Structures are given as structure tokens and as C-alpha cells.
Coordinates of C-alpha atoms in Angstrom, one line a residue:
Chain K
M1 CA -9.7 36.7 40.5
I2 CA -9.7 39.4 37.5
K3 CA -6.4 40.0 37.6
K4 CA -5.4 36.0 37.3
H5 CA -7.6 36.4 34.3
L6 CA -6.4 38.7 32.9
Q7 CA -2.4 37.6 33.2
E8 CA -4.5 34.1 31.5
L9 CA -5.3 36.1 28.9
T10 CA -3.0 37.5 28.3
E11 CA 0.1 35.4 28.6
K12 CA -2.6 33.2 25.9
S13 CA -2.3 36.4 22.9
V14 CA 0.8 36.7 23.8
G15 CA 1.4 32.6 22.7
L16 CA -0.3 33.5 20.4
M17 CA 1.4 36.2 18.6
S18 CA 4.8 34.3 19.3
V19 CA 3.1 31.6 17.2
F20 CA 2.4 34.1 14.5
S21 CA 5.8 35.9 14.4
S22 CA 7.3 32.4 14.9
A23 CA 6.0 31.6 11.3
I24 CA 7.1 35.1 10.0
R25 CA 10.1 34.5 11.1
N26 CA 10.3 30.8 9.8
K27 CA 9.5 31.9 6.3
S28 CA 10.9 35.7 6.6
M29 CA 13.5 34.5 3.7
E30 CA 10.6 34.0 1.7
I31 CA 8.7 36.5 2.5
I32 CA 11.5 39.4 1.8
S33 CA 11.9 36.8 -1.9
I34 CA 8.1 37.5 -2.7
F35 CA 8.4 42.0 -1.9
A36 CA 11.2 42.4 -2.9
A37 CA 10.6 40.5 -6.7
I38 CA 7.0 42.7 -6.5
L39 CA 8.7 46.3 -5.5
L40 CA 11.6 45.7 -8.3
W41 CA 9.0 45.0 -10.9
E42 CA 6.7 48.4 -9.8
I43 CA 10.2 50.5 -10.0
I44 CA 11.0 48.6 -13.2
A45 CA 7.5 49.9 -14.8
V46 CA 7.0 53.0 -13.5
Y47 CA 10.0 54.7 -14.2
F48 CA 12.6 53.2 -16.1
V49 CA 9.8 51.4 -19.2
Q50 CA 7.0 54.1 -18.5
N51 CA 5.3 51.8 -21.0
K52 CA 1.8 50.4 -19.8
F53 CA 1.6 48.4 -22.6
F54 CA 4.6 47.2 -22.8
L55 CA 5.1 46.5 -18.8
P56 CA 2.7 47.0 -16.6
S57 CA 3.2 47.3 -13.3
F58 CA 2.1 45.6 -9.9
T59 CA -0.6 48.5 -8.9
D60 CA -1.8 47.8 -12.4
V61 CA -2.1 44.7 -12.6
T62 CA -3.9 44.6 -9.0
F63 CA -6.8 47.8 -10.9
A64 CA -7.1 45.6 -13.2
F65 CA -7.7 42.1 -11.0
V66 CA -10.4 44.4 -8.8
D67 CA -11.9 45.4 -12.6
V68 CA -12.0 41.3 -13.7
L69 CA -14.1 40.6 -10.2
S70 CA -16.5 43.2 -9.9
R71 CA -17.7 43.1 -13.3
D72 CA -20.6 40.4 -13.3
A73 CA -22.1 37.6 -16.3
Q74 CA -24.6 35.3 -16.9
L75 CA -23.3 31.8 -16.3
S76 CA -24.3 29.7 -19.1
I77 CA -23.0 26.4 -20.6
L78 CA -22.5 24.7 -23.4
G79 CA -25.8 26.7 -24.1
I80 CA -27.7 26.6 -21.1
D81 CA -28.0 29.7 -18.8
F82 CA -27.7 28.4 -15.4
Q83 CA -30.8 30.2 -12.9
F84 CA -31.5 29.7 -9.0
P85 CA -33.8 27.5 -8.0
V86 CA -37.1 28.5 -7.7
L87 CA -36.9 28.8 -3.7
V88 CA -33.3 30.1 -3.2
M89 CA -34.4 32.6 -5.5
D90 CA -37.3 33.2 -3.5
I91 CA -35.1 33.9 -0.4
L92 CA -32.2 35.3 -1.7
A93 CA -34.3 38.0 -3.6
R94 CA -36.6 38.9 -0.3
F95 CA -32.7 39.8 1.6
G96 CA -31.9 42.0 -1.6
I97 CA -29.4 39.7 -2.5
I98 CA -29.9 39.2 -6.6
T99 CA -32.4 41.6 -8.2
G100 CA -33.2 38.2 -11.1
P101 CA -33.3 34.3 -11.7
D102 CA -30.0 34.3 -13.4
I103 CA -26.6 33.1 -12.0
R104 CA -25.0 35.8 -12.2
L105 CA -21.0 34.9 -10.9
P106 CA -18.1 37.6 -11.7
V107 CA -16.5 37.6 -15.2
L108 CA -13.1 35.5 -13.6
V109 CA -15.5 32.9 -11.5
I110 CA -16.9 31.5 -15.3
D111 CA -13.4 32.3 -16.2
L112 CA -12.3 29.6 -13.6
I113 CA -15.5 27.3 -14.6
Y114 CA -14.7 27.4 -18.0
S115 CA -11.1 26.5 -17.7
L116 CA -11.4 23.7 -15.1
M117 CA -14.2 22.8 -17.1
H118 CA -11.8 21.9 -20.2
F119 CA -9.5 20.6 -18.0
L120 CA -11.4 18.2 -16.0
I121 CA -13.0 17.0 -19.5
G122 CA -9.2 16.0 -20.7
L123 CA -8.0 14.4 -17.4
V124 CA -10.8 13.0 -16.6
S125 CA -10.6 11.2 -20.5
A126 CA -7.7 10.3 -19.5
L127 CA -8.3 8.7 -16.4
L128 CA -10.6 6.3 -17.7
I129 CA -8.6 5.0 -20.6
G130 CA -4.9 5.8 -19.4
I131 CA -5.3 4.0 -16.7
P132 CA -6.7 0.6 -17.6
V133 CA -4.6 0.9 -20.7
G134 CA -1.1 0.8 -17.9
M135 CA -3.0 -1.4 -16.5
I136 CA -2.9 -4.0 -19.3
M137 CA -0.1 -3.5 -20.3
G138 CA 1.7 -3.8 -17.4
W139 CA -0.2 -7.2 -17.3
F140 CA 0.5 -8.7 -19.8
R141 CA 3.5 -9.0 -21.9
T142 CA 1.7 -10.1 -25.6
I143 CA -0.9 -6.6 -25.7
D144 CA 2.0 -4.6 -24.7
R145 CA 3.9 -5.8 -27.7
L146 CA 1.1 -4.9 -29.5
V147 CA 0.0 -1.6 -28.2
D148 CA 3.4 -0.6 -27.5
P149 CA 5.0 0.4 -31.0
L150 CA 2.1 2.3 -31.7
I151 CA 2.3 4.8 -28.6
E152 CA 6.4 5.6 -29.1
I153 CA 5.0 6.6 -32.5
I154 CA 1.7 8.7 -31.6
R155 CA 3.6 10.1 -27.9
P156 CA 6.5 12.4 -29.5
I157 CA 3.7 14.6 -31.5
P158 CA 2.9 17.5 -29.5
P159 CA -0.8 17.8 -27.7
L160 CA -1.5 21.3 -29.8
A161 CA -0.8 19.0 -33.6
W162 CA -3.9 17.9 -32.3
I163 CA -5.7 21.3 -32.5
P164 CA -6.7 20.8 -36.0
F165 CA -8.3 17.8 -35.9
A166 CA -9.7 18.1 -32.2
I167 CA -11.9 21.1 -34.3
I168 CA -12.8 19.1 -37.3
W169 CA -13.7 16.0 -35.6
I170 CA -15.4 18.0 -32.5
G171 CA -16.2 20.9 -33.1
L172 CA -16.1 24.7 -31.4
N173 CA -17.4 23.5 -28.4
P174 CA -16.0 22.3 -24.8
F175 CA -15.1 18.8 -26.3
A176 CA -12.8 20.3 -27.9
A177 CA -10.2 21.9 -25.9
G178 CA -10.7 18.6 -23.3
F179 CA -9.6 16.7 -25.7
V180 CA -6.4 18.2 -26.6
I181 CA -5.3 18.5 -22.8
F182 CA -6.6 14.2 -22.9
I183 CA -3.7 14.1 -25.2
G184 CA -1.8 16.2 -23.2
A185 CA -2.5 14.0 -19.4
V186 CA -2.5 10.3 -21.1
F187 CA 0.7 9.6 -22.5
P188 CA 2.6 9.6 -18.6
I189 CA -0.4 8.0 -16.9
I190 CA -0.7 5.6 -19.2
I191 CA 3.1 4.6 -19.2
N192 CA 3.4 6.0 -15.7
T193 CA 0.5 2.8 -14.2
F194 CA 2.4 1.2 -16.8
T195 CA 6.1 1.2 -15.0
G196 CA 3.6 0.1 -10.9
F197 CA 2.7 -2.8 -12.6
K198 CA 6.2 -3.6 -14.8
S199 CA 7.8 -3.8 -11.4
V200 CA 5.1 -4.9 -9.0
S201 CA 7.8 -7.6 -6.5
R202 CA 7.8 -10.5 -7.2
V203 CA 7.2 -11.6 -3.3
Y204 CA 4.1 -10.5 -3.7
V205 CA 2.9 -11.7 -5.9
E206 CA 3.6 -15.3 -5.2
A207 CA 2.5 -14.2 -1.5
A208 CA -1.0 -13.6 -2.6
K209 CA -0.6 -16.8 -5.2
V210 CA 0.2 -18.7 -1.9
L211 CA -2.4 -17.6 0.3
G212 CA -5.0 -18.6 -2.5
C213 CA -5.6 -15.3 -4.6
N214 CA -5.0 -16.7 -7.5
K215 CA -6.4 -15.5 -11.2
D216 CA -5.5 -13.1 -13.0
H217 CA -8.0 -10.1 -11.9
E218 CA -8.2 -11.3 -8.4
L219 CA -3.6 -10.2 -8.9
I220 CA -4.6 -6.6 -10.7
R221 CA -6.7 -6.1 -7.9
Y222 CA -5.6 -7.3 -4.7
V223 CA -1.9 -6.8 -5.3
A224 CA -1.1 -5.1 -8.1
L225 CA -2.9 -1.8 -8.6
P226 CA -2.2 -1.4 -4.5
S227 CA 1.1 -1.8 -5.4
A228 CA 1.6 0.0 -8.4
L229 CA -0.7 3.3 -7.2
P230 CA 2.7 5.4 -5.3
S231 CA 3.3 5.2 -9.5
I232 CA 0.6 6.0 -10.5
A233 CA 0.1 8.5 -8.8
A234 CA 3.3 10.5 -10.0
G235 CA 1.6 9.8 -13.3
I236 CA -1.3 11.7 -12.6
R237 CA 0.7 14.6 -11.2
I238 CA 3.0 14.6 -14.1
A239 CA -0.1 14.4 -16.8
M240 CA -2.1 17.0 -14.4
G241 CA 0.9 19.6 -15.5
V242 CA 1.0 18.3 -19.2
G243 CA -2.9 19.3 -19.0
W244 CA -2.5 22.9 -17.1
M245 CA 0.1 23.4 -19.8
C246 CA -1.8 22.4 -23.0
L247 CA -5.3 23.8 -21.2
V248 CA -4.3 27.5 -22.7
A249 CA -3.5 26.5 -26.1
A250 CA -6.9 24.5 -26.9
E251 CA -9.0 27.8 -24.9
M252 CA -7.3 29.9 -27.5
F253 CA -8.2 28.6 -30.6
G254 CA -12.4 29.4 -29.8
V255 CA -14.2 27.0 -28.2
S256 CA -15.8 29.4 -25.8
R257 CA -16.5 32.8 -24.9
Y258 CA -15.5 32.2 -20.8
G259 CA -11.8 30.3 -20.0
L260 CA -8.5 31.7 -18.2
G261 CA -6.6 31.0 -21.7
Y262 CA -9.0 32.1 -24.0
K263 CA -9.0 35.6 -22.0
I264 CA -5.5 35.9 -21.9
W265 CA -5.9 36.2 -25.4
H266 CA -8.8 38.6 -26.1
H267 CA -7.4 41.2 -23.7
Y268 CA -3.8 40.4 -25.6
Y269 CA -6.5 41.2 -28.8
L270 CA -8.1 45.1 -26.9
H271 CA -4.4 45.5 -26.0
N272 CA -5.3 44.8 -22.4
M273 CA -2.4 44.2 -21.5
D274 CA -2.7 44.5 -17.2
L275 CA -5.3 42.4 -18.0
V276 CA -3.1 39.6 -19.4
L277 CA -0.8 39.0 -17.0
V278 CA -3.8 39.0 -14.2
Y279 CA -4.8 35.6 -16.0
M280 CA -1.6 34.8 -16.0
I281 CA -0.9 35.4 -12.7
I282 CA -3.8 33.3 -11.6
L283 CA -3.2 30.1 -13.9
G284 CA -0.9 29.9 -12.4
F285 CA -1.4 30.2 -8.8
L286 CA -4.3 28.0 -9.8
G287 CA -1.2 25.9 -11.2
L288 CA 0.6 24.9 -7.6
L289 CA -2.9 25.2 -5.9
I290 CA -4.3 22.0 -7.5
D291 CA -0.5 20.3 -7.2
R292 CA -0.9 21.1 -3.7
L293 CA -4.0 19.8 -3.2
L294 CA -3.7 16.3 -5.2
R295 CA -0.2 15.8 -3.3
Y296 CA -2.4 16.4 -0.1
Y297 CA -4.8 14.2 -0.7
I298 CA -2.2 11.0 -2.2
D299 CA -0.3 11.8 0.3
G300 CA -2.1 11.6 3.9
R301 CA -4.8 9.8 2.4
L302 CA -4.0 7.3 -0.6
L303 CA 0.1 6.1 0.2
K304 CA 0.4 6.4 4.1
W305 CA 1.6 3.6 4.3
R306 CA 4.7 5.0 2.2
K307 CA 5.2 7.0 4.8
G308 CA 8.9 9.1 5.0
V309 CA 9.0 7.8 1.3
V310 CA 9.7 11.0 -1.8
I311 CA 7.6 10.8 -4.9
Chain A
M1 CA -2.8 -34.1 7.7
G2 CA -0.2 -33.3 6.6
M3 CA 1.4 -36.1 4.9
V4 CA 3.9 -34.9 2.1
K5 CA 5.6 -37.2 -0.8
V6 CA 7.7 -36.1 -3.2
R7 CA 8.0 -38.8 -6.1
N8 CA 11.3 -38.5 -8.1
V9 CA 11.3 -35.5 -9.3
S10 CA 13.5 -33.5 -11.0
R11 CA 13.7 -29.4 -12.3
R12 CA 16.2 -28.1 -14.8
F13 CA 16.0 -24.9 -15.3
V14 CA 16.9 -23.2 -19.0
K15 CA 18.5 -20.2 -19.7
D16 CA 19.5 -20.8 -23.3
K17 CA 19.6 -23.9 -25.9
D18 CA 23.4 -24.6 -24.6
T19 CA 23.2 -23.4 -21.2
S20 CA 20.9 -25.2 -18.1
T21 CA 21.0 -26.3 -14.7
L22 CA 19.8 -29.5 -13.0
A23 CA 18.1 -28.9 -10.0
L24 CA 17.1 -31.3 -8.4
D25 CA 17.9 -34.9 -10.3
N26 CA 15.3 -37.5 -9.0
V27 CA 14.6 -36.8 -5.5
S28 CA 12.8 -38.8 -3.4
L29 CA 11.5 -38.3 0.7
E30 CA 8.8 -38.4 3.0
I31 CA 7.3 -36.4 4.8
D32 CA 5.3 -38.1 8.2
D33 CA 1.9 -35.2 9.3
K34 CA 3.3 -33.0 12.3
E35 CA 6.5 -33.5 11.2
F36 CA 9.3 -30.6 11.8
V37 CA 11.7 -31.0 8.8
C38 CA 14.6 -29.4 7.9
F39 CA 16.6 -28.5 4.4
I40 CA 20.1 -27.9 4.7
G41 CA 22.3 -27.6 1.8
P42 CA 25.0 -25.7 0.4
S43 CA 23.9 -23.1 -2.0
G44 CA 22.2 -23.7 -5.2
C45 CA 21.5 -27.6 -3.6
G46 CA 17.9 -27.1 -4.8
K47 CA 16.6 -26.4 -1.2
T48 CA 14.0 -23.5 -2.2
T49 CA 13.5 -24.7 -5.7
L50 CA 12.3 -28.2 -4.0
L51 CA 10.1 -25.6 -1.1
R52 CA 8.2 -24.1 -4.4
I53 CA 7.4 -27.4 -6.1
M54 CA 6.0 -28.0 -3.0
S55 CA 3.9 -24.9 -3.1
G56 CA 3.1 -25.4 -6.5
L57 CA 4.7 -21.5 -7.0
D58 CA 7.1 -24.2 -9.6
L59 CA 6.3 -27.0 -11.3
P60 CA 8.8 -30.1 -12.1
D61 CA 9.1 -32.0 -14.8
E62 CA 9.5 -35.1 -13.8
G63 CA 7.8 -36.6 -10.9
E64 CA 4.9 -35.1 -8.3
V65 CA 4.2 -33.8 -5.4
Y66 CA 1.8 -35.6 -3.2
L67 CA -0.1 -33.0 -0.2
D68 CA -2.9 -36.6 1.7
G69 CA -2.1 -38.7 -1.4
K70 CA -3.2 -35.8 -3.7
V71 CA -0.7 -34.2 -6.3
I72 CA -0.3 -30.6 -5.9
K73 CA -0.3 -28.4 -9.3
G74 CA -0.9 -25.2 -8.4
P75 CA -0.5 -23.1 -4.8
G76 CA -3.4 -23.1 -3.0
P77 CA -4.3 -22.3 0.8
D78 CA -3.8 -25.9 2.2
R79 CA 0.2 -24.8 2.1
G80 CA 1.4 -21.7 3.4
M81 CA 4.3 -19.8 3.3
V82 CA 6.8 -17.8 5.1
F83 CA 9.2 -16.3 2.4
Q84 CA 13.2 -15.0 3.1
E85 CA 12.5 -11.1 1.9
Y86 CA 9.3 -9.6 4.1
S87 CA 6.5 -10.4 2.1
L88 CA 4.0 -8.4 4.5
F89 CA 1.7 -6.3 1.5
P90 CA 3.2 -2.7 3.0
W91 CA -0.3 -0.8 1.3
K92 CA -2.4 -3.0 3.8
T93 CA -2.4 -2.8 7.6
V94 CA -1.4 -5.6 10.0
T95 CA -4.9 -6.8 10.4
D96 CA -5.4 -6.2 6.9
N97 CA -2.8 -8.5 5.6
V98 CA -4.0 -11.7 8.4
I99 CA -7.0 -11.3 6.7
F100 CA -6.2 -11.5 3.0
G101 CA -6.1 -15.1 2.6
P102 CA -9.2 -16.6 4.1
V103 CA -11.4 -13.2 2.6
M104 CA -9.7 -14.4 -0.2
R105 CA -11.2 -18.2 0.0
G106 CA -14.5 -16.1 0.9
I107 CA -14.8 -16.3 4.3
K108 CA -17.1 -13.3 5.9
K109 CA -14.3 -9.8 6.9
K110 CA -16.1 -10.4 10.4
D111 CA -15.2 -13.9 11.1
A112 CA -12.2 -13.4 9.5
L113 CA -11.3 -10.2 11.9
V114 CA -12.2 -12.1 14.9
D115 CA -10.2 -15.4 14.0
A116 CA -7.3 -13.0 13.3
E117 CA -7.1 -11.4 16.8
K118 CA -6.3 -15.3 17.8
Y119 CA -3.0 -15.2 15.7
L120 CA -1.8 -12.1 16.7
E121 CA -1.9 -13.6 20.0
L122 CA 0.0 -16.3 19.3
V123 CA 2.6 -14.5 18.5
G124 CA 1.8 -11.5 20.4
L125 CA 1.9 -8.0 18.3
T126 CA -1.7 -7.9 19.0
Q127 CA -0.9 -3.8 20.1
F128 CA 0.3 -3.9 16.3
R129 CA -3.1 -5.1 14.7
N130 CA -2.8 -1.6 12.9
S131 CA 0.1 -1.2 12.3
Y132 CA 1.6 -0.7 9.1
P133 CA 4.7 -3.0 7.6
Y134 CA 6.9 -0.1 7.4
E135 CA 6.7 0.5 11.6
L136 CA 7.7 -2.5 12.1
S137 CA 11.1 -4.0 12.9
G138 CA 12.5 -7.2 11.1
G139 CA 11.4 -9.5 13.6
M140 CA 7.8 -7.9 13.8
K141 CA 7.3 -8.8 10.1
Q142 CA 8.0 -12.6 10.1
R143 CA 5.8 -12.9 12.7
V144 CA 3.5 -11.3 10.8
A145 CA 4.6 -13.2 7.7
I146 CA 3.6 -16.6 10.3
A147 CA 0.5 -14.6 10.9
R148 CA -1.1 -14.7 8.1
A149 CA 0.6 -17.9 7.0
L150 CA -1.2 -19.8 9.4
A151 CA -5.1 -18.1 9.2
N152 CA -5.5 -20.6 6.2
E153 CA -5.7 -23.1 8.2
P154 CA -2.9 -25.2 6.3
S155 CA -1.5 -28.7 7.3
V156 CA 1.8 -28.0 6.3
L157 CA 3.9 -24.6 6.4
L158 CA 6.4 -24.4 4.5
M159 CA 9.4 -21.6 5.6
D160 CA 11.9 -20.7 2.8
E161 CA 15.1 -18.9 5.4
P162 CA 12.6 -17.0 7.3
F163 CA 14.7 -15.9 9.8
G164 CA 17.4 -15.7 7.1
A165 CA 18.0 -11.4 7.5
L166 CA 17.3 -11.2 11.0
D167 CA 20.3 -11.0 13.7
A168 CA 21.2 -13.7 16.0
Q169 CA 19.3 -12.8 19.0
T170 CA 15.7 -12.1 17.4
R171 CA 16.4 -15.3 15.4
N172 CA 16.9 -17.2 18.2
I173 CA 13.6 -16.2 20.0
L174 CA 12.1 -16.5 16.7
Q175 CA 13.6 -20.3 16.8
Q176 CA 11.8 -20.7 20.1
E177 CA 8.1 -19.0 19.0
L178 CA 8.6 -20.9 16.3
L179 CA 8.8 -24.4 17.7
E180 CA 6.0 -23.3 20.5
I181 CA 3.5 -22.5 17.8
W182 CA 4.6 -26.0 15.6
Q183 CA 3.4 -27.7 19.9
K184 CA 0.5 -25.5 19.5
K185 CA -0.3 -25.7 16.1
N186 CA 0.1 -30.0 14.8
I187 CA 0.9 -29.2 11.5
T188 CA 4.2 -29.9 9.7
I189 CA 6.6 -27.5 8.8
L190 CA 8.7 -27.5 6.1
F191 CA 12.2 -25.6 6.8
V192 CA 15.0 -24.1 4.2
T193 CA 18.2 -22.6 6.3
H194 CA 21.4 -22.1 5.6
S195 CA 22.0 -22.1 9.4
V196 CA 23.4 -25.5 10.9
D197 CA 23.0 -24.0 14.7
E198 CA 18.7 -23.5 13.5
A199 CA 18.5 -27.4 11.8
V200 CA 19.8 -29.3 14.9
F201 CA 17.4 -27.4 16.8
L202 CA 14.7 -26.6 15.2
A203 CA 14.3 -29.7 13.4
D204 CA 13.1 -33.8 14.1
K205 CA 14.8 -34.7 10.9
I206 CA 17.6 -32.4 8.5
V207 CA 17.7 -33.6 5.1
L208 CA 21.1 -32.5 3.7
M209 CA 21.4 -32.2 0.6
S210 CA 24.4 -32.0 -2.0
A211 CA 24.7 -29.4 -4.7
R212 CA 25.1 -29.7 -9.1
P213 CA 22.7 -31.5 -9.6
G214 CA 20.3 -31.5 -6.4
K215 CA 19.9 -34.2 -4.6
I216 CA 19.4 -35.6 -1.4
K217 CA 22.9 -36.8 0.4
E218 CA 21.5 -37.7 3.6
I219 CA 18.5 -37.5 6.5
I220 CA 19.3 -37.2 9.7
P221 CA 16.6 -37.7 12.4
V222 CA 17.6 -35.6 15.8
E223 CA 16.8 -37.1 18.4
F224 CA 16.9 -35.0 21.1
P225 CA 14.4 -34.1 23.3
R226 CA 12.6 -30.6 23.1
P227 CA 13.4 -27.8 25.0
R228 CA 17.6 -28.1 23.5
E229 CA 20.1 -26.5 24.6
R230 CA 22.0 -24.4 22.1
T231 CA 25.7 -25.9 23.2
S232 CA 25.5 -29.3 25.1
L233 CA 28.0 -31.8 23.8
E234 CA 25.6 -33.7 21.7
T235 CA 24.8 -30.9 19.8
N236 CA 27.6 -29.7 19.0
V237 CA 28.7 -33.4 17.7
L238 CA 26.1 -33.1 15.0
R239 CA 26.9 -29.8 14.1
D240 CA 30.4 -30.7 13.8
R241 CA 29.1 -33.4 11.4
I242 CA 27.0 -31.4 9.5
L243 CA 29.1 -28.8 9.1
K244 CA 32.6 -31.0 8.2
T245 CA 29.8 -32.6 5.3
L246 CA 29.2 -29.0 3.8
I247 CA 32.3 -27.8 3.9
K248 CA 33.5 -31.9 1.8
E249 CA 30.2 -30.5 -0.1
Q250 CA 31.5 -26.6 -1.2
T251 CA 34.4 -27.8 -2.3
K252 CA 33.4 -30.5 -4.6

């Protein structure tokens, strides 16, 4: 009895092990590539460059990373100091987790919150303005002719060129950074929504008309919008990429005391090049993560009727 | 009721100042309630244009089309349509496609879903109710398209080469199924086709059209009893006659 049970258990664990090892084997090339790059970096930094300022090594960066994680600061956004609700504070204080009512978080986490805030301000406003504008331009020919020349003139201006006006119009606050990200993100959204609406297949519109869906707003809502969704989703992905690129520059001119992009500049002034590299790597990973999450959501939920088609 | 009357309809497509085609030239036609009429003719004879005018998707330059005495001014749920291209909304499941028309007319979704089941049963696709169109074969897509058109309870079903893109076997099966549906639902069916075989198998009346300008050349009543034999002598004699007329039209 026990023997049999043990045998089952070993079989199970062997099964689990083989899943792990097969995953490692399947991804072996990728894993080797990353480890080799890290090793090469470490060797070059330690033995050849031998200058922490010029090229911090992998170990320097790891220690710097632990450092920014271990230092904490008060979470305050737009001048508001965040505090725990009294009830939560009582419970946490009883267990000795906190000593005061202030919400204190690792510096890196606060930087992250600030950057995501800037990013979301820009992206959400770009979605709120870009999608309706693209829809109306795609559906009504006259409006397209009126608006298109303006867009074509404004669009080639690099988003970063708007920074002076962003400061003058909005001031040194998170919304100025959001504005720069908005400029970067809104055009891909407008153009892809427009293209999606322009390429709605005629047969879908006619089928809807024959079925009794005749008014413009109904056709837009029930036919054009779902049909254009793959194109809009692709636009949002491009917009998020461009917006993420604008984030660093938008934060560099000092709209907030925190933020991943701001900290790159800040630590450069302090000659903490290892920290500069920490924030650079985090920006890279975060951009990747956001893109993957969006892709997972769009392909798995919104566009599951399009299986097998790659966007 | 599904009585269609086409009176002196002309339609000209203008490309620019100098080039224009007369797609339909003074066409008149009467179709009885519950009749199965096939339109056949060389390509460019305006058979699809005539069907689109009857659906309301296109408007005639001159003349009118009446349905049960009322002039057709635009698309409406009293006329269902099945297109040659696959026209199911790819972002909706089979059921959601079928209830689209009823929901647009303001019927409660709950009631529309009950009805949808009935129409899916009619075309034999109940087990695919939650599939997306990309999961269906061409024949199944057109079956759903028929169910979707019927869900609006139209008095006239307009079909524009609906089986044109299907393979020969599937097409034969769908023709048989369509006849059964037509007999069950008691509606008028106007069916555009380029296949003489299809027309002779399906129609009560074949409208033979000639090209440039599009005119009705001949109306041939088909009085063979149903179910019809595809290869009987009388069928072949009629097919032969129509084919010869078509060839003459095409080389004109």
C-alpha cells in the first residue's frame, strides 16, 4: 500500500521534473544567450574597462538594484501625502509592520507608480480623443477632408518638440509629461482607427442594412467598430510603444520628483551610473511586460474571433 | 405576402462624363407570392443590379419596384438577402449573427435567442450555435446566412449567387435544403445564378436576361414536378435550350 503510494509519488515528481527540464531544454538557446551576455558584460566591465563610472558591471547593477529596493520614501502624488486608512493602520501597527500612518514604499516602487501615472494620463487621453476622431474621419468623407491636412502637418513634429509648450501651457506637473506622451500616442491611434474604418468590408455594411440596421450611429456601433477593432488594437500597441519612448524625455524636464525617466537624469547628475543602468533595464522590462499584457488581453479576449490571424 | 412588381426600371452607372453603362433598360416584371424565380444571363446583364434594386441597396434611375403594392425606397427587414460573398459578421458567434436582425428591430434578446434556435434547426446547425464563422465551412456559412435572413421573417428572400463559391456536391445539397425551407416557410424567393443546372432544378420561373443594355429576354416557366431529377430527359432538353440562348447572348 505504502509502497504503491510512494511509487505514485515518485512518478508524479519525475513527471513534474521532466516538465521543468523539458521547458529548460526547449528554451535552452534563449537561456544560454542571456547568460552568455551577462557573463560577457561582467568580464568586460571588471577586467577590461575597470571603470565603474564608464561601465558598471552586472554585480554593481545588482547591488544598486537591491539598494533602491531597500530605501523607502513617503508616497505623495500631486502634493497629497498618502496615508493608511485608520482601520488598516491599527491592524498593521499591531503586527509591527508599520510605525506611522504614512504609506512608505521602496523608492523604486514610487518611481514606478509615478511613471505609470504619467504614462496613463497620456495614453488614456490619447485613446479618448484618438479613437472618436479616427472613427468620425473614417466614416464621414467630408470631415476626413477637413481634418486630414491639419493632422498631416502636425503629425511629423516630434513629440519632444512640444516640451516647451507643454511646460508653458500646463506647468511643471505630471499632466505636462502626460501631454508629451499624448502627442506621441494619439497619431498612431487616429491613423489606425481611420484605416480600420476605411477598410470595413462593404458586404458587412450591406448585410447589416438589409437586416434593418440603417442609421449611421447604428452602423458605426454594430458593424464598423467591431470590424475595425483589429486595426485599432494594432494602433494602440504602436501608441503604447511610442508613448513609452516619450516617457523618459517627458520626465527629464522635472515635472515630478519621482519617475523612472526622471531618475535616470537625476542619478546621472549624481554620477551614479550603476543606478542609471538599473532604471534603464527596468524601463526595458516594463515596456516588454506592458506590451505582452496588452497582447494577451487583445488576442485572448477581444479578438478571439480572429484566431490564427497575426496582428 | 410577397408580391413583387418591377415597373419600367432603368439604371445607368456613370463612370465619368463620357463613359456610362446602361445596366438595366426599362425592365418590367411581376412575381407572384410564394414563387421561386431564378434570374440567369451572361455576366454584366444586370441581374445582380436588379436584385439590389429590389433589396433597396441600390435605387433605380427610372421606374419603381413595389412589394405588395408599396414602393421600395430602401433596405428593410421585409426583404431578406443572402450574398455571394460570405457576409456573416466574423466577430459574432453563429447565434449572435442570427439574432442581429431581430435585435435591431427591437425584439428582446431573450425572445430572439429562442427564435434563433428554431432557425438554426431549420438549417441543421444547432450544434454550432456558439462557433465563430472562421470555424465553419463555406456551406455552413451560407446556411447560417440563410438562417440569419429568415430570422427577420421576410416575405421575400433575395439571393445573389449564394452557392456560387461552393463545391458542386455541397451546392447540390444546399439547393435541396433551400427547396425544403422554401416549402416550409411559404415565402417568395428571388435567386440570381449563373448556373443553368441550378436554375432548372430550383425555379418555378426562369427569367432569362440579355446584356448591354440589360433587358429581360424571355421568361420560361418550369413546370416539372418536384422533387426534380437533375438528369431526366425533359430537364436536359430545357437546359440545352437555355444554354444555347445564353451562348448566343454572350457572343452577340
